[in-house]
């Protein structure tokens, strides 16, 4: 019985940790070159 | 129909966030400082909403409370339908039957498929039916066509969108994320589960990087017919991991009156002079503002130039005047230059 209780607690703790990791994620690396430029002037004539 | 030389009036069906903003765009002056139409008829099921909006618009807008499309005056050349998902097809059928050009704001794939099926009726009536006029689909189709004009051939189109317009759009976004997605791959539509295929997409600043997922979206249905020979077309929605975790649960809070700033990214891959080329365009703005400005410009400047029948905005071959007019109205597309 005690073993079963320990297993349930272990699975529950593992699930909580997995959930936190999944929701937080990791920071992404932004593009290292280039950028956005609005269409204007010659682009729109 | 009387537009654009005789101008004529435009009817807008639906007085939500997008419908109300479309009316505002329509009563503003064109690039030459002159009115772009002879007036607007706003049709809504909600008497209180019409009472609220009518004094704001002034004398150029008349209002009609009606559940279905009423018998409109003869000088109404174009009908803009901006009702929520599931309430558009009957109105469009009536408008086509009355012999008026129709511009439909919406992104529900079932509605888009049903509207494209009205192509024969529109051809018989000699009117253009423009389907999926929103941020995506809509501006996504325009930007895909704009990119395609700089390529010899188009192999792939990938669309990603962030943000919603009004409450109906927010409900539709949730349905889309919970529903089944459709990708175009090697000549066939392939069904995929919603919330699958996570991809980090870079939108114009200040939105930046967002996780985007497959969802039940209409872009492939409008882009595939416009680009014969295209091998892959995908469409994704930005969502957070919290959205993903909570998606199966019932939503207890109502959506806000209007969503915050959103963004669009359209990546087109193809060939130029035998070499591979990738062109990325994007927009940062509120989706409701993009959809209403686009609907107004299409209704006054574009719809009469399209052949009779149903199509999306990728059928517009000269995208430059359309993008220039959108820029004049404050919706400015951008292109990504440089490396990855």
mmCIF file of C-alpha atoms in Angstrom:
data_model
loop_
_atom_site.group_PDB
_atom_site.id
_atom_site.type_symbol
_atom_site.label_atom_id
_atom_site.label_comp_id
_atom_site.label_asym_id
_atom_site.label_seq_id
_atom_site.Cartn_x
_atom_site.Cartn_y
_atom_site.Cartn_z
ATOM 1 C CA UNK A 1 0.000 0.000 0.000
ATOM 2 C CA UNK A 2 2.804 2.356 0.978
ATOM 3 C CA UNK A 3 4.586 1.598 -2.308
ATOM 4 C CA UNK A 4 1.478 2.455 -4.288
ATOM 5 C CA UNK A 5 1.106 5.754 -2.418
ATOM 6 C CA UNK A 6 4.728 6.635 -3.142
ATOM 7 C CA UNK A 7 4.230 5.817 -6.835
ATOM 8 C CA UNK A 8 1.147 8.062 -7.047
ATOM 9 C CA UNK A 9 2.986 10.928 -5.335
ATOM 10 C CA UNK A 10 5.981 10.483 -7.648
ATOM 11 C CA UNK A 11 3.795 10.527 -10.769
ATOM 12 C CA UNK A 12 1.932 13.615 -9.510
ATOM 13 C CA UNK A 13 5.174 15.504 -8.771
ATOM 14 C CA UNK A 14 6.573 14.510 -12.158
ATOM 15 C CA UNK A 15 3.418 15.751 -13.879
ATOM 16 C CA UNK A 16 3.567 19.121 -12.120
ATOM 17 C CA UNK A 17 7.236 19.597 -13.043
ATOM 18 C CA UNK A 18 6.582 18.561 -16.659
ATOM 19 C CA UNK A 19 3.652 20.989 -16.828
ATOM 20 C CA UNK A 20 5.754 23.886 -15.498
ATOM 21 C CA UNK A 21 8.566 23.147 -17.955
ATOM 22 C CA UNK A 22 6.096 22.846 -20.848
ATOM 23 C CA UNK A 23 4.317 26.111 -20.051
ATOM 24 C CA UNK A 24 7.466 28.138 -19.429
ATOM 25 C CA UNK A 25 9.437 26.953 -22.462
ATOM 26 C CA UNK A 26 12.724 28.556 -23.414
ATOM 27 C CA UNK A 27 13.717 31.872 -24.908
ATOM 28 C CA UNK A 28 14.167 31.915 -28.673
ATOM 29 C CA UNK A 29 17.158 33.297 -30.516
ATOM 30 C CA UNK A 30 16.153 36.272 -32.669
ATOM 31 C CA UNK A 31 17.352 36.546 -36.281
ATOM 32 C CA UNK A 32 21.008 37.619 -36.216
ATOM 33 C CA UNK A 33 20.893 39.572 -39.471
ATOM 34 C CA UNK A 34 18.373 41.627 -41.430
ATOM 35 C CA UNK A 35 15.159 43.268 -40.369
ATOM 36 C CA UNK A 36 11.714 44.466 -41.386
ATOM 37 C CA UNK A 37 11.376 47.464 -43.703
ATOM 38 C CA UNK A 38 8.026 49.054 -44.536
ATOM 39 C CA UNK A 39 6.943 49.069 -48.165
ATOM 40 C CA UNK A 40 7.088 52.672 -49.326
ATOM 41 C CA UNK A 41 8.006 54.917 -52.221
ATOM 42 C CA UNK A 42 9.249 52.831 -55.120
ATOM 43 C CA UNK A 43 7.754 49.639 -53.626
ATOM 44 C CA UNK A 44 4.268 51.081 -54.019
ATOM 45 C CA UNK A 45 4.429 52.856 -57.372
ATOM 46 C CA UNK B 1 -23.264 47.944 -61.114
ATOM 47 C CA UNK B 2 -22.512 51.612 -60.668
ATOM 48 C CA UNK B 3 -19.047 51.585 -59.045
ATOM 49 C CA UNK B 4 -16.498 53.009 -59.615
ATOM 50 C CA UNK B 5 -17.373 55.641 -62.256
ATOM 51 C CA UNK B 6 -20.880 56.422 -61.078
ATOM 52 C CA UNK B 7 -19.767 55.506 -57.523
ATOM 53 C CA UNK B 8 -23.106 54.455 -56.010
ATOM 54 C CA UNK B 9 -23.667 53.362 -52.449
ATOM 55 C CA UNK B 10 -22.170 50.480 -50.468
ATOM 56 C CA UNK B 11 -24.166 48.327 -48.033
ATOM 57 C CA UNK B 12 -22.436 46.921 -44.966
ATOM 58 C CA UNK B 13 -24.206 43.978 -43.295
ATOM 59 C CA UNK B 14 -23.077 43.538 -39.696
ATOM 60 C CA UNK B 15 -22.301 46.213 -37.110
ATOM 61 C CA UNK B 16 -19.660 44.509 -34.999
ATOM 62 C CA UNK B 17 -16.081 45.721 -34.633
ATOM 63 C CA UNK B 18 -15.208 45.110 -38.292
ATOM 64 C CA UNK B 19 -18.555 46.215 -39.763
ATOM 65 C CA UNK B 20 -18.569 49.486 -37.816
ATOM 66 C CA UNK B 21 -14.951 50.249 -38.730
ATOM 67 C CA UNK B 22 -15.620 49.402 -42.383
ATOM 68 C CA UNK B 23 -18.367 52.029 -42.463
ATOM 69 C CA UNK B 24 -15.931 54.559 -40.993
ATOM 70 C CA UNK B 25 -13.370 53.701 -43.681
ATOM 71 C CA UNK B 26 -16.014 53.990 -46.398
ATOM 72 C CA UNK B 27 -17.189 57.463 -45.399
ATOM 73 C CA UNK B 28 -13.644 58.824 -45.301
ATOM 74 C CA UNK B 29 -12.201 60.535 -48.393
ATOM 75 C CA UNK B 30 -10.189 58.713 -51.053
ATOM 76 C CA UNK B 31 -6.624 59.526 -52.101
ATOM 77 C CA UNK B 32 -7.914 62.422 -54.239
ATOM 78 C CA UNK B 33 -9.766 63.936 -51.298
ATOM 79 C CA UNK B 34 -13.131 63.059 -52.820
ATOM 80 C CA UNK B 35 -15.691 60.575 -51.430
ATOM 81 C CA UNK B 36 -15.128 57.026 -52.665
ATOM 82 C CA UNK B 37 -18.879 56.319 -52.856
ATOM 83 C CA UNK B 38 -22.286 58.012 -52.713
ATOM 84 C CA UNK B 39 -23.054 56.827 -49.201
ATOM 85 C CA UNK B 40 -23.347 53.761 -47.007
ATOM 86 C CA UNK B 41 -26.299 51.638 -45.878
ATOM 87 C CA UNK B 42 -25.570 49.859 -42.579
ATOM 88 C CA UNK B 43 -27.697 46.750 -41.929
ATOM 89 C CA UNK B 44 -27.751 45.134 -38.489
ATOM 90 C CA UNK B 45 -29.977 42.870 -36.426
ATOM 91 C CA UNK B 46 -29.303 45.002 -33.321
ATOM 92 C CA UNK B 47 -31.470 48.098 -32.930
ATOM 93 C CA UNK B 48 -29.429 49.343 -29.947
ATOM 94 C CA UNK B 49 -26.161 49.083 -31.895
ATOM 95 C CA UNK B 50 -27.614 51.085 -34.805
ATOM 96 C CA UNK B 51 -28.863 53.765 -32.376
ATOM 97 C CA UNK B 52 -25.367 53.935 -30.874
ATOM 98 C CA UNK B 53 -23.554 54.200 -34.216
ATOM 99 C CA UNK B 54 -25.930 56.349 -36.277
ATOM 100 C CA UNK B 55 -25.121 59.756 -34.678
ATOM 101 C CA UNK B 56 -21.382 59.055 -34.963
ATOM 102 C CA UNK B 57 -21.494 58.546 -38.721
ATOM 103 C CA UNK B 58 -23.685 61.466 -39.747
ATOM 104 C CA UNK B 59 -25.882 61.933 -42.784
ATOM 105 C CA UNK B 60 -23.857 59.868 -45.298
ATOM 106 C CA UNK B 61 -24.871 56.649 -43.555
ATOM 107 C CA UNK B 62 -28.420 55.315 -43.420
ATOM 108 C CA UNK B 63 -29.266 52.412 -41.124
ATOM 109 C CA UNK B 64 -31.629 49.474 -41.573
ATOM 110 C CA UNK B 65 -32.556 46.959 -38.868
ATOM 111 C CA UNK B 66 -33.068 43.591 -40.509
ATOM 112 C CA UNK B 67 -32.307 39.932 -39.821
ATOM 113 C CA UNK B 68 -31.834 38.967 -43.473
ATOM 114 C CA UNK B 69 -30.615 41.100 -46.359
ATOM 115 C CA UNK B 70 -33.400 43.612 -47.053
ATOM 116 C CA UNK B 71 -34.400 44.747 -50.546
ATOM 117 C CA UNK B 72 -31.719 47.381 -51.096
ATOM 118 C CA UNK B 73 -32.075 50.493 -53.267
ATOM 119 C CA UNK B 74 -30.918 50.153 -56.894
ATOM 120 C CA UNK B 75 -27.919 52.447 -56.385
ATOM 121 C CA UNK B 76 -26.273 50.011 -53.950
ATOM 122 C CA UNK B 77 -23.601 48.375 -56.099
ATOM 123 C CA UNK B 78 -21.594 46.462 -53.508
ATOM 124 C CA UNK B 79 -22.541 44.591 -50.332
ATOM 125 C CA UNK B 80 -19.899 44.032 -47.638
ATOM 126 C CA UNK B 81 -20.882 41.115 -45.386
ATOM 127 C CA UNK B 82 -19.252 41.309 -41.954
ATOM 128 C CA UNK B 83 -21.389 38.953 -39.930
ATOM 129 C CA UNK B 84 -20.039 36.243 -37.654
ATOM 130 C CA UNK B 85 -19.178 32.691 -38.708
ATOM 131 C CA UNK B 86 -22.229 30.694 -39.765
ATOM 132 C CA UNK B 87 -24.396 33.748 -40.527
ATOM 133 C CA UNK B 88 -22.858 34.823 -43.823
ATOM 134 C CA UNK B 89 -23.873 32.407 -46.557
ATOM 135 C CA UNK B 90 -27.611 33.207 -46.634
ATOM 136 C CA UNK B 91 -26.902 36.958 -46.826
ATOM 137 C CA UNK B 92 -24.397 36.441 -49.625
ATOM 138 C CA UNK B 93 -26.853 34.277 -51.579
ATOM 139 C CA UNK B 94 -29.461 37.057 -51.321
ATOM 140 C CA UNK B 95 -26.969 39.715 -52.421
ATOM 141 C CA UNK B 96 -25.852 37.684 -55.446
ATOM 142 C CA UNK B 97 -29.494 37.033 -56.324
ATOM 143 C CA UNK B 98 -30.073 40.798 -56.203
ATOM 144 C CA UNK B 99 -27.200 41.217 -58.681
ATOM 145 C CA UNK B 100 -24.735 43.043 -56.414
ATOM 146 C CA UNK B 101 -20.992 42.569 -56.037
ATOM 147 C CA UNK B 102 -20.186 41.038 -52.647
ATOM 148 C CA UNK B 103 -17.184 41.365 -50.322
ATOM 149 C CA UNK B 104 -17.200 38.844 -47.462
ATOM 150 C CA UNK B 105 -15.155 39.403 -44.299
ATOM 151 C CA UNK B 106 -14.446 36.100 -42.591
ATOM 152 C CA UNK B 107 -11.967 33.321 -41.987
ATOM 153 C CA UNK B 108 -14.053 30.237 -41.216
ATOM 154 C CA UNK B 109 -13.034 27.432 -43.607
ATOM 155 C CA UNK B 110 -16.534 25.918 -43.810
ATOM 156 C CA UNK B 111 -18.014 29.325 -44.705
ATOM 157 C CA UNK B 112 -15.260 29.952 -47.245
ATOM 158 C CA UNK B 113 -15.860 26.579 -48.923
ATOM 159 C CA UNK B 114 -19.626 27.248 -49.030
ATOM 160 C CA UNK B 115 -19.059 30.721 -50.486
ATOM 161 C CA UNK B 116 -16.636 29.474 -53.140
ATOM 162 C CA UNK B 117 -19.357 27.009 -54.143
ATOM 163 C CA UNK B 118 -21.524 30.034 -55.052
ATOM 164 C CA UNK B 119 -19.120 30.888 -57.865
ATOM 165 C CA UNK B 120 -21.481 29.598 -60.549
ATOM 166 C CA UNK B 121 -24.383 31.651 -59.222
ATOM 167 C CA UNK B 122 -22.169 34.747 -59.106
ATOM 168 C CA UNK B 123 -20.994 34.166 -62.678
ATOM 169 C CA UNK B 124 -24.580 33.748 -63.848
ATOM 170 C CA UNK B 125 -25.501 37.012 -62.113
ATOM 171 C CA UNK B 126 -22.439 38.749 -63.615
ATOM 172 C CA UNK B 127 -21.072 39.823 -60.228
ATOM 173 C CA UNK B 128 -17.801 39.339 -58.364
ATOM 174 C CA UNK B 129 -17.887 37.565 -55.002
ATOM 175 C CA UNK B 130 -14.705 38.225 -53.025
ATOM 176 C CA UNK B 131 -14.279 35.698 -50.227
ATOM 177 C CA UNK B 132 -12.074 35.795 -47.115
ATOM 178 C CA UNK B 133 -11.387 39.532 -46.837
ATOM 179 C CA UNK B 134 -9.700 39.845 -43.445
ATOM 180 C CA UNK B 135 -6.145 39.825 -42.138
ATOM 181 C CA UNK B 136 -5.671 36.102 -42.911
ATOM 182 C CA UNK B 137 -7.106 35.168 -45.261
ATOM 183 C CA UNK B 138 -7.373 38.497 -47.066
ATOM 184 C CA UNK B 139 -4.257 40.578 -46.678
ATOM 185 C CA UNK B 140 -2.326 37.295 -46.570
ATOM 186 C CA UNK B 141 -3.601 36.545 -50.105
ATOM 187 C CA UNK B 142 -2.636 40.044 -51.303
ATOM 188 C CA UNK B 143 0.882 39.730 -49.876
ATOM 189 C CA UNK B 144 1.285 36.230 -51.331
ATOM 190 C CA UNK B 145 0.330 37.577 -54.760
ATOM 191 C CA UNK B 146 2.645 40.585 -54.256
ATOM 192 C CA UNK B 147 5.560 38.230 -53.506
ATOM 193 C CA UNK B 148 4.639 35.926 -56.387
ATOM 194 C CA UNK B 149 4.922 38.844 -58.813
ATOM 195 C CA UNK B 150 8.642 38.941 -57.993
ATOM 196 C CA UNK B 151 9.148 35.218 -58.672
ATOM 197 C CA UNK B 152 9.152 33.140 -61.844
ATOM 198 C CA UNK B 153 7.276 30.336 -60.091
ATOM 199 C CA UNK B 154 5.760 29.736 -56.652
ATOM 200 C CA UNK B 155 6.527 26.484 -54.824
ATOM 201 C CA UNK B 156 5.339 27.141 -51.272
ATOM 202 C CA UNK B 157 3.203 29.650 -49.338
ATOM 203 C CA UNK B 158 3.239 29.697 -45.533
ATOM 204 C CA UNK B 159 0.945 32.055 -43.590
ATOM 205 C CA UNK B 160 0.991 32.811 -39.864
ATOM 206 C CA UNK B 161 -1.302 35.182 -37.960
ATOM 207 C CA UNK B 162 -1.389 36.591 -34.460
ATOM 208 C CA UNK B 163 -4.351 38.351 -32.841
ATOM 209 C CA UNK B 164 -8.103 38.739 -33.256
ATOM 210 C CA UNK B 165 -10.548 41.522 -34.147
ATOM 211 C CA UNK B 166 -13.791 41.457 -32.148
ATOM 212 C CA UNK B 167 -15.518 38.918 -29.874
ATOM 213 C CA UNK B 168 -16.855 36.853 -32.802
ATOM 214 C CA UNK B 169 -13.307 36.641 -34.171
ATOM 215 C CA UNK B 170 -11.990 35.559 -30.752
ATOM 216 C CA UNK B 171 -14.563 32.749 -30.601
ATOM 217 C CA UNK B 172 -13.641 31.739 -34.147
ATOM 218 C CA UNK B 173 -9.923 31.645 -33.201
ATOM 219 C CA UNK B 174 -10.661 29.236 -30.358
ATOM 220 C CA UNK B 175 -12.759 27.029 -32.666
ATOM 221 C CA UNK B 176 -9.932 27.084 -35.201
ATOM 222 C CA UNK B 177 -7.313 26.000 -32.668
ATOM 223 C CA UNK B 178 -9.547 23.198 -31.387
ATOM 224 C CA UNK B 179 -10.498 22.070 -34.907
ATOM 225 C CA UNK B 180 -8.730 20.089 -37.591
ATOM 226 C CA UNK B 181 -6.281 21.858 -39.893
ATOM 227 C CA UNK B 182 -5.840 21.434 -43.628
ATOM 228 C CA UNK B 183 -2.446 21.702 -45.333
ATOM 229 C CA UNK B 184 -1.831 21.512 -49.086
ATOM 230 C CA UNK B 185 1.016 19.092 -49.773
ATOM 231 C CA UNK B 186 2.130 17.713 -53.144
ATOM 232 C CA UNK B 187 -1.177 18.176 -54.912
ATOM 233 C CA UNK B 188 -3.588 17.118 -52.169
ATOM 234 C CA UNK B 189 -5.193 18.506 -49.034
ATOM 235 C CA UNK B 190 -3.880 16.737 -45.935
ATOM 236 C CA UNK B 191 -5.818 16.814 -42.663
ATOM 237 C CA UNK B 192 -3.815 17.549 -39.504
ATOM 238 C CA UNK B 193 -4.873 17.950 -35.878
ATOM 239 C CA UNK B 194 -5.259 21.483 -34.542
ATOM 240 C CA UNK B 195 -2.553 22.696 -32.160
ATOM 241 C CA UNK B 196 0.010 20.481 -33.926
ATOM 242 C CA UNK B 197 3.069 21.501 -35.948
ATOM 243 C CA UNK B 198 4.468 24.107 -33.548
ATOM 244 C CA UNK B 199 6.725 26.542 -35.385
ATOM 245 C CA UNK B 200 8.459 29.665 -34.103
ATOM 246 C CA UNK B 201 7.484 32.480 -36.483
ATOM 247 C CA UNK B 202 9.025 35.939 -36.529
ATOM 248 C CA UNK B 203 6.463 38.707 -37.007
ATOM 249 C CA UNK B 204 7.167 42.403 -37.591
ATOM 250 C CA UNK B 205 8.238 44.302 -34.470
ATOM 251 C CA UNK B 206 7.081 44.769 -31.787
ATOM 252 C CA UNK B 207 5.352 41.366 -31.876
ATOM 253 C CA UNK B 208 8.555 39.453 -32.704
ATOM 254 C CA UNK B 209 8.700 35.694 -32.169
ATOM 255 C CA UNK B 210 5.525 33.724 -31.463
ATOM 256 C CA UNK B 211 4.840 30.018 -31.363
ATOM 257 C CA UNK B 212 2.400 29.199 -34.152
ATOM 258 C CA UNK B 213 0.279 26.085 -34.514
ATOM 259 C CA UNK B 214 -1.834 24.443 -37.171
ATOM 260 C CA UNK B 215 -5.526 25.318 -36.882
ATOM 261 C CA UNK B 216 -8.738 25.149 -38.854
ATOM 262 C CA UNK B 217 -8.026 28.068 -41.219
ATOM 263 C CA UNK B 218 -9.233 29.035 -44.675
ATOM 264 C CA UNK B 219 -6.053 30.329 -46.326
ATOM 265 C CA UNK B 220 -5.204 27.103 -48.221
ATOM 266 C CA UNK B 221 -8.657 27.019 -49.869
ATOM 267 C CA UNK B 222 -8.048 30.498 -51.320
ATOM 268 C CA UNK B 223 -4.323 30.297 -52.065
ATOM 269 C CA UNK B 224 -4.135 26.896 -53.783
ATOM 270 C CA UNK B 225 -6.471 27.781 -56.704
ATOM 271 C CA UNK B 226 -4.621 31.076 -57.182
ATOM 272 C CA UNK B 227 -1.179 29.491 -57.587
ATOM 273 C CA UNK B 228 -1.375 26.491 -59.927
ATOM 274 C CA UNK B 229 1.557 24.147 -59.369
ATOM 275 C CA UNK B 230 2.174 25.185 -55.772
ATOM 276 C CA UNK B 231 3.400 22.189 -53.765
ATOM 277 C CA UNK B 232 2.889 23.315 -50.161
ATOM 278 C CA UNK B 233 0.471 25.764 -48.549
ATOM 279 C CA UNK B 234 0.166 25.990 -44.771
ATOM 280 C CA UNK B 235 -1.533 28.354 -42.365
ATOM 281 C CA UNK B 236 -0.877 28.759 -38.663
ATOM 282 C CA UNK B 237 -2.189 30.729 -35.695
ATOM 283 C CA UNK B 238 -0.045 32.166 -32.917
ATOM 284 C CA UNK B 239 -0.903 30.800 -29.496
ATOM 285 C CA UNK B 240 0.818 30.472 -26.166
ATOM 286 C CA UNK B 241 1.578 27.241 -24.359
ATOM 287 C CA UNK B 242 -1.046 28.322 -21.826
ATOM 288 C CA UNK B 243 -3.616 28.518 -24.663
ATOM 289 C CA UNK B 244 -2.601 25.003 -25.634
ATOM 290 C CA UNK B 245 -2.929 23.642 -22.122
ATOM 291 C CA UNK B 246 -6.301 25.296 -21.496
ATOM 292 C CA UNK B 247 -7.805 24.703 -24.971
ATOM 293 C CA UNK B 248 -9.841 21.605 -24.041
ATOM 294 C CA UNK B 249 -11.432 23.347 -21.055
ATOM 295 C CA UNK B 250 -14.608 25.468 -21.253
ATOM 296 C CA UNK B 251 -14.049 29.235 -21.467
ATOM 297 C CA UNK B 252 -15.640 30.952 -18.495
ATOM 298 C CA UNK B 253 -14.695 34.550 -19.328
ATOM 299 C CA UNK B 254 -16.241 36.427 -22.276
ATOM 300 C CA UNK B 255 -13.828 37.702 -24.966
ATOM 301 C CA UNK B 256 -12.838 41.398 -24.795
ATOM 302 C CA UNK B 257 -14.708 43.993 -26.889
ATOM 303 C CA UNK B 258 -11.701 44.159 -29.210
ATOM 304 C CA UNK B 259 -8.480 42.165 -29.362
ATOM 305 C CA UNK B 260 -5.104 43.851 -29.005
ATOM 306 C CA UNK B 261 -2.473 44.426 -31.681
ATOM 307 C CA UNK B 262 -1.858 41.507 -34.007
ATOM 308 C CA UNK B 263 0.451 40.639 -36.850
ATOM 309 C CA UNK B 264 0.677 38.706 -40.075
ATOM 310 C CA UNK B 265 3.562 36.923 -41.765
ATOM 311 C CA UNK B 266 3.473 35.525 -45.306
ATOM 312 C CA UNK B 267 6.445 33.520 -46.564
ATOM 313 C CA UNK B 268 6.540 32.626 -50.254
ATOM 314 C CA UNK B 269 9.205 30.318 -51.663
ATOM 315 C CA UNK B 270 9.819 29.901 -55.364
ATOM 316 C CA UNK B 271 12.326 30.303 -58.143
ATOM 317 C CA UNK B 272 13.886 33.284 -59.897
ATOM 318 C CA UNK B 273 16.150 32.724 -62.903
ATOM 319 C CA UNK B 274 16.633 29.095 -61.926
ATOM 320 C CA UNK B 275 17.636 29.837 -58.322
ATOM 321 C CA UNK B 276 15.648 29.370 -55.112
ATOM 322 C CA UNK B 277 14.259 32.540 -53.510
ATOM 323 C CA UNK B 278 12.258 33.195 -50.339
ATOM 324 C CA UNK B 279 10.243 36.396 -49.869
ATOM 325 C CA UNK B 280 8.720 37.288 -46.493
ATOM 326 C CA UNK B 281 6.148 40.060 -46.025
ATOM 327 C CA UNK B 282 4.368 41.021 -42.829
ATOM 328 C CA UNK B 283 2.085 43.520 -41.146
ATOM 329 C CA UNK B 284 1.740 44.738 -37.583
ATOM 330 C CA UNK B 285 -1.688 46.200 -36.722
ATOM 331 C CA UNK B 286 -4.978 45.418 -35.029
ATOM 332 C CA UNK B 287 -6.696 42.691 -37.091
ATOM 333 C CA UNK B 288 -9.984 44.635 -36.949
ATOM 334 C CA UNK B 289 -8.351 47.704 -38.481
ATOM 335 C CA UNK B 290 -6.669 45.638 -41.213
ATOM 336 C CA UNK B 291 -9.892 43.788 -42.081
ATOM 337 C CA UNK B 292 -12.032 46.944 -42.219
ATOM 338 C CA UNK B 293 -9.549 48.982 -44.271
ATOM 339 C CA UNK B 294 -9.121 46.079 -46.686
ATOM 340 C CA UNK B 295 -12.889 45.523 -46.990
ATOM 341 C CA UNK B 296 -13.455 49.212 -47.728
ATOM 342 C CA UNK B 297 -10.704 49.414 -50.357
ATOM 343 C CA UNK B 298 -11.833 46.179 -52.016
ATOM 344 C CA UNK B 299 -15.458 47.355 -52.051
ATOM 345 C CA UNK B 300 -14.676 50.707 -53.672
ATOM 346 C CA UNK B 301 -11.570 50.095 -55.790
ATOM 347 C CA UNK B 302 -11.110 46.404 -56.507
ATOM 348 C CA UNK B 303 -14.318 44.398 -56.738
ATOM 349 C CA UNK B 304 -15.532 45.782 -60.057
ATOM 350 C CA UNK B 305 -12.215 44.909 -61.707
ATOM 351 C CA UNK B 306 -12.516 41.221 -60.865
ATOM 352 C CA UNK B 307 -14.131 38.739 -63.248
ATOM 353 C CA UNK B 308 -17.602 37.446 -62.315
ATOM 354 C CA UNK B 309 -17.489 34.481 -59.943
ATOM 355 C CA UNK B 310 -16.063 33.741 -56.505
ATOM 356 C CA UNK B 311 -12.410 34.188 -55.619
ATOM 357 C CA UNK B 312 -10.053 35.277 -52.872
ATOM 358 C CA UNK B 313 -7.799 38.317 -53.010
ATOM 359 C CA UNK B 314 -4.920 36.338 -54.520
ATOM 360 C CA UNK B 315 -6.897 36.758 -57.747
ATOM 361 C CA UNK B 316 -5.952 40.465 -57.736
ATOM 362 C CA UNK B 317 -3.030 40.668 -60.132
ATOM 363 C CA UNK B 318 -1.934 44.281 -59.611
ATOM 364 C CA UNK B 319 -1.419 44.452 -55.861
ATOM 365 C CA UNK B 320 0.561 47.705 -55.790
ATOM 366 C CA UNK B 321 -2.395 50.175 -55.925
ATOM 367 C CA UNK B 322 -4.201 48.130 -53.264
ATOM 368 C CA UNK B 323 -1.186 48.085 -50.922
ATOM 369 C CA UNK B 324 -0.576 51.800 -51.567
ATOM 370 C CA UNK B 325 -4.163 52.671 -50.632
ATOM 371 C CA UNK B 326 -3.932 50.505 -47.509
ATOM 372 C CA UNK B 327 -0.694 52.291 -46.567
ATOM 373 C CA UNK B 328 -2.443 55.657 -47.032
ATOM 374 C CA UNK B 329 -5.083 54.424 -44.594
ATOM 375 C CA UNK B 330 -2.381 53.440 -42.089
ATOM 376 C CA UNK B 331 -2.068 49.696 -42.769
ATOM 377 C CA UNK B 332 1.582 49.399 -43.787
ATOM 378 C CA UNK B 333 3.010 46.122 -45.007
ATOM 379 C CA UNK B 334 6.714 45.409 -44.479
ATOM 380 C CA UNK B 335 9.238 43.088 -46.071
ATOM 381 C CA UNK B 336 11.916 41.156 -44.236
ATOM 382 C CA UNK B 337 15.349 41.851 -45.668
ATOM 383 C CA UNK B 338 18.523 40.034 -44.809
ATOM 384 C CA UNK B 339 19.485 36.715 -43.258
ATOM 385 C CA UNK B 340 17.629 34.307 -41.049
#
